[in-house]
PDB file of C-alpha atoms in Angstrom:
ATOM      1  CA  UNK A   1       0.025   0.253   0.036  1.00 60.00           C
ATOM      2  CA  UNK A   2       1.208   3.652  -0.876  1.00 85.00           C
ATOM      3  CA  UNK A   3       0.712   6.885   1.401  1.00 81.00           C
ATOM      4  CA  UNK A   4      -1.996   7.532  -0.620  1.00 85.00           C
ATOM      5  CA  UNK A   5      -3.833   4.562  -0.024  1.00 90.00           C
ATOM      6  CA  UNK A   6      -3.148   4.017   3.699  1.00 87.00           C
ATOM      7  CA  UNK A   7      -4.261   7.903   4.574  1.00 86.00           C
ATOM      8  CA  UNK A   8      -7.701   7.736   2.849  1.00 91.00           C
ATOM      9  CA  UNK A   9      -7.911   4.200   4.684  1.00 91.00           C
ATOM     10  CA  UNK A  10      -7.154   5.895   7.794  1.00 89.00           C
ATOM     11  CA  UNK A  11      -9.601   9.132   7.068  1.00 90.00           C
ATOM     12  CA  UNK A  12     -12.590   6.686   5.985  1.00 93.00           C
ATOM     13  CA  UNK A  13     -11.584   4.438   9.368  1.00 91.00           C
ATOM     14  CA  UNK A  14     -11.158   7.731  11.617  1.00 90.00           C
ATOM     15  CA  UNK A  15     -14.252   9.356   9.979  1.00 92.00           C
ATOM     16  CA  UNK A  16     -16.273   6.133  10.563  1.00 93.00           C
ATOM     17  CA  UNK A  17     -15.284   5.888  14.586  1.00 89.00           C
ATOM     18  CA  UNK A  18     -16.265   9.328  14.745  1.00 91.00           C
ATOM     19  CA  UNK A  19     -19.790   9.907  13.609  1.00 92.00           C
ATOM     20  CA  UNK A  20     -20.681   6.695  15.661  1.00 92.00           C
ATOM     21  CA  UNK A  21     -19.087   7.974  18.720  1.00 90.00           C
ATOM     22  CA  UNK A  22     -20.079  11.661  18.711  1.00 92.00           C
ATOM     23  CA  UNK A  23     -23.560  12.418  18.025  1.00 91.00           C
ATOM     24  CA  UNK A  24     -25.616  15.200  19.414  1.00 93.00           C
ATOM     25  CA  UNK A  25     -29.570  15.082  18.570  1.00 93.00           C
ATOM     26  CA  UNK A  26     -30.319  17.576  16.075  1.00 94.00           C
ATOM     27  CA  UNK A  27     -26.926  18.430  14.755  1.00 96.00           C
ATOM     28  CA  UNK A  28     -25.239  17.148  11.374  1.00 94.00           C
ATOM     29  CA  UNK A  29     -21.468  15.663  11.806  1.00 95.00           C
ATOM     30  CA  UNK A  30     -20.846  18.548   9.703  1.00 95.00           C
ATOM     31  CA  UNK A  31     -22.109  21.063  12.120  1.00 96.00           C
ATOM     32  CA  UNK A  32     -20.462  19.459  15.245  1.00 96.00           C
ATOM     33  CA  UNK A  33     -16.807  19.923  13.666  1.00 96.00           C
ATOM     34  CA  UNK A  34     -17.718  23.398  12.607  1.00 96.00           C
ATOM     35  CA  UNK A  35     -18.426  23.860  16.208  1.00 96.00           C
ATOM     36  CA  UNK A  36     -15.416  21.926  17.594  1.00 96.00           C
ATOM     37  CA  UNK A  37     -13.170  24.599  15.385  1.00 95.00           C
ATOM     38  CA  UNK A  38     -14.872  27.652  16.576  1.00 96.00           C
ATOM     39  CA  UNK A  39     -12.172  29.190  18.981  1.00 95.00           C
ATOM     40  CA  UNK A  40     -13.368  31.153  22.397  1.00 89.00           C
ATOM     41  CA  UNK A  41     -12.425  34.239  20.685  1.00 92.00           C
ATOM     42  CA  UNK A  42     -14.247  33.179  17.460  1.00 95.00           C
ATOM     43  CA  UNK A  43     -12.971  32.828  14.005  1.00 96.00           C
ATOM     44  CA  UNK A  44     -13.327  34.745  10.576  1.00 94.00           C
ATOM     45  CA  UNK A  45     -16.225  33.059   8.302  1.00 94.00           C
ATOM     46  CA  UNK A  46     -13.484  32.575   5.812  1.00 93.00           C
ATOM     47  CA  UNK A  47     -10.859  30.457   7.941  1.00 93.00           C
ATOM     48  CA  UNK A  48     -13.510  28.534   9.263  1.00 95.00           C
ATOM     49  CA  UNK A  49     -14.607  27.446   5.854  1.00 94.00           C
ATOM     50  CA  UNK A  50     -10.766  26.805   5.152  1.00 91.00           C
ATOM     51  CA  UNK A  51     -10.278  24.816   8.039  1.00 91.00           C
ATOM     52  CA  UNK A  52     -13.688  22.658   6.960  1.00 93.00           C
ATOM     53  CA  UNK A  53     -12.297  22.315   3.100  1.00 90.00           C
ATOM     54  CA  UNK A  54     -15.780  23.660   2.067  1.00 94.00           C
ATOM     55  CA  UNK A  55     -16.704  26.743  -0.421  1.00 95.00           C
ATOM     56  CA  UNK A  56     -17.458  30.235   1.582  1.00 92.00           C
ATOM     57  CA  UNK A  57     -21.444  29.742   0.293  1.00 93.00           C
ATOM     58  CA  UNK A  58     -21.418  26.081   1.740  1.00 95.00           C
ATOM     59  CA  UNK A  59     -20.188  27.404   5.149  1.00 95.00           C
ATOM     60  CA  UNK A  60     -22.631  30.462   4.944  1.00 94.00           C
ATOM     61  CA  UNK A  61     -25.399  27.791   4.834  1.00 96.00           C
ATOM     62  CA  UNK A  62     -23.736  25.546   7.627  1.00 96.00           C
ATOM     63  CA  UNK A  63     -23.340  28.564   9.842  1.00 96.00           C
ATOM     64  CA  UNK A  64     -26.927  30.103   9.246  1.00 96.00           C
ATOM     65  CA  UNK A  65     -28.074  26.738  10.324  1.00 97.00           C
ATOM     66  CA  UNK A  66     -26.207  27.084  13.338  1.00 97.00           C
ATOM     67  CA  UNK A  67     -27.493  30.467  14.130  1.00 97.00           C
ATOM     68  CA  UNK A  68     -31.456  29.037  13.697  1.00 97.00           C
ATOM     69  CA  UNK A  69     -30.129  26.528  16.431  1.00 97.00           C
ATOM     70  CA  UNK A  70     -29.155  29.398  18.838  1.00 97.00           C
ATOM     71  CA  UNK A  71     -25.480  27.460  19.146  1.00 97.00           C
ATOM     72  CA  UNK A  72     -23.479  30.346  16.895  1.00 97.00           C
ATOM     73  CA  UNK A  73     -23.338  34.166  16.555  1.00 96.00           C
ATOM     74  CA  UNK A  74     -22.040  36.123  13.686  1.00 95.00           C
ATOM     75  CA  UNK A  75     -21.087  39.426  13.678  1.00 93.00           C
ATOM     76  CA  UNK A  76     -18.786  41.949  11.896  1.00 91.00           C
ATOM     77  CA  UNK A  77     -14.957  42.407  12.623  1.00 88.00           C
ATOM     78  CA  UNK A  78     -14.518  45.268  14.629  1.00 89.00           C
ATOM     79  CA  UNK A  79     -11.432  46.188  11.987  1.00 88.00           C
ATOM     80  CA  UNK A  80     -13.006  45.380   8.607  1.00 89.00           C
ATOM     81  CA  UNK A  81     -17.041  45.478   8.692  1.00 87.00           C
ATOM     82  CA  UNK A  82     -16.843  43.183   5.133  1.00 89.00           C
ATOM     83  CA  UNK A  83     -15.352  40.424   7.689  1.00 91.00           C
ATOM     84  CA  UNK A  84     -18.089  38.733   9.596  1.00 92.00           C
ATOM     85  CA  UNK A  85     -16.635  36.848  13.078  1.00 95.00           C
ATOM     86  CA  UNK A  86     -18.464  33.860  13.933  1.00 96.00           C
ATOM     87  CA  UNK A  87     -18.378  32.886  17.835  1.00 97.00           C
ATOM     88  CA  UNK A  88     -20.112  30.294  20.085  1.00 97.00           C
ATOM     89  CA  UNK A  89     -22.961  30.712  21.857  1.00 97.00           C
ATOM     90  CA  UNK A  90     -23.344  29.887  25.619  1.00 97.00           C
ATOM     91  CA  UNK A  91     -25.800  27.022  24.572  1.00 97.00           C
ATOM     92  CA  UNK A  92     -23.096  26.528  21.609  1.00 97.00           C
ATOM     93  CA  UNK A  93     -19.831  26.382  23.928  1.00 97.00           C
ATOM     94  CA  UNK A  94     -21.683  23.765  26.172  1.00 96.00           C
ATOM     95  CA  UNK A  95     -22.372  21.445  23.257  1.00 96.00           C
ATOM     96  CA  UNK A  96     -18.298  22.006  22.189  1.00 97.00           C
ATOM     97  CA  UNK A  97     -17.287  20.708  25.657  1.00 96.00           C
ATOM     98  CA  UNK A  98     -19.866  17.677  25.550  1.00 95.00           C
ATOM     99  CA  UNK A  99     -17.944  16.926  22.279  1.00 96.00           C
ATOM    100  CA  UNK A 100     -14.682  17.793  23.260  1.00 96.00           C
ATOM    101  CA  UNK A 101     -15.359  14.998  26.030  1.00 95.00           C
ATOM    102  CA  UNK A 102     -16.484  12.268  23.713  1.00 94.00           C
ATOM    103  CA  UNK A 103     -13.673  12.670  21.665  1.00 93.00           C
ATOM    104  CA  UNK A 104     -11.493  12.333  24.926  1.00 93.00           C
ATOM    105  CA  UNK A 105     -13.419   9.040  25.949  1.00 90.00           C
ATOM    106  CA  UNK A 106     -12.781   8.111  22.166  1.00 89.00           C
ATOM    107  CA  UNK A 107      -9.520   8.661  22.649  1.00 87.00           C
ATOM    108  CA  UNK A 108      -8.869   6.662  25.839  1.00 86.00           C
ATOM    109  CA  UNK A 109     -10.526   3.706  23.450  1.00 84.00           C
ATOM    110  CA  UNK A 110      -7.858   4.064  21.259  1.00 80.00           C
ATOM    111  CA  UNK A 111      -5.250   4.017  24.230  1.00 81.00           C
ATOM    112  CA  UNK A 112      -6.203   0.558  24.841  1.00 82.00           C
ATOM    113  CA  UNK A 113      -5.700  -0.591  21.492  1.00 83.00           C
ATOM    114  CA  UNK A 114      -2.071   0.557  21.486  1.00 83.00           C
ATOM    115  CA  UNK A 115       0.874  -1.655  23.182  1.00 83.00           C
ATOM    116  CA  UNK A 116       2.422   0.344  25.804  1.00 82.00           C
ATOM    117  CA  UNK A 117       6.134   0.049  24.786  1.00 84.00           C
ATOM    118  CA  UNK A 118       5.179   1.936  21.678  1.00 84.00           C
ATOM    119  CA  UNK A 119       2.730   4.401  23.021  1.00 82.00           C
ATOM    120  CA  UNK A 120       4.915   7.201  22.929  1.00 87.00           C
ATOM    121  CA  UNK A 121       6.299   6.273  19.284  1.00 90.00           C
ATOM    122  CA  UNK A 122       2.561   6.355  18.015  1.00 87.00           C
ATOM    123  CA  UNK A 123       2.138   9.682  19.305  1.00 87.00           C
ATOM    124  CA  UNK A 124       5.088  11.150  18.165  1.00 91.00           C
ATOM    125  CA  UNK A 125       4.311  10.199  14.908  1.00 87.00           C
ATOM    126  CA  UNK A 126       0.561  11.145  14.750  1.00 87.00           C
ATOM    127  CA  UNK A 127       1.609  14.654  16.343  1.00 91.00           C
ATOM    128  CA  UNK A 128       4.530  14.582  13.527  1.00 91.00           C
ATOM    129  CA  UNK A 129       1.806  13.712  10.460  1.00 86.00           C
ATOM    130  CA  UNK A 130      -0.533  16.406  12.322  1.00 86.00           C
ATOM    131  CA  UNK A 131       1.811  19.107  12.057  1.00 89.00           C
ATOM    132  CA  UNK A 132       2.606  18.465   8.316  1.00 86.00           C
ATOM    133  CA  UNK A 133      -0.593  18.606   7.474  1.00 82.00           C
ATOM    134  CA  UNK A 134      -0.932  21.910   9.423  1.00 80.00           C
ATOM    135  CA  UNK A 135       1.979  23.399   7.304  1.00 83.00           C
ATOM    136  CA  UNK A 136       1.112  21.785   4.130  1.00 81.00           C
ATOM    137  CA  UNK A 137      -2.153  23.730   4.168  1.00 73.00           C
ATOM    138  CA  UNK A 138      -0.493  27.193   5.114  1.00 65.00           C
ATOM    139  CA  UNK A 139       1.383  26.975   2.109  1.00 58.00           C
ATOM    140  CA  UNK A 140      -1.392  27.112  -0.141  1.00 53.00           C
TER     141      UNK A 140
END
């Protein structure tokens, strides 16, 4: 198997595990991911769409759905009125915390699957791979 095949297989399997274990009633998986991405200080719409890997128009529809569910607040940037900032509402923040706890529990399940002697090596590899992905997305 080559890297592309392995990465695709890993992506599919991780997505499947996350979708099965991280469910919130009345929220799509994409909406849950969007809530996780929004930091406490908020995020620009364009950055949110970039992190989600979707078009700005798709992100706008996604955020509109979260606004309708009172999970997101959208406002104009103080520095540039053309820029929209997305922040979590109190209810959105509570859901974000619930999802983070579910992710932590999912991580604990994976921790048991990895042999203790190779735990540190696996963690370093995942961190390194993540860093390379972040760097490659910044370059584009």
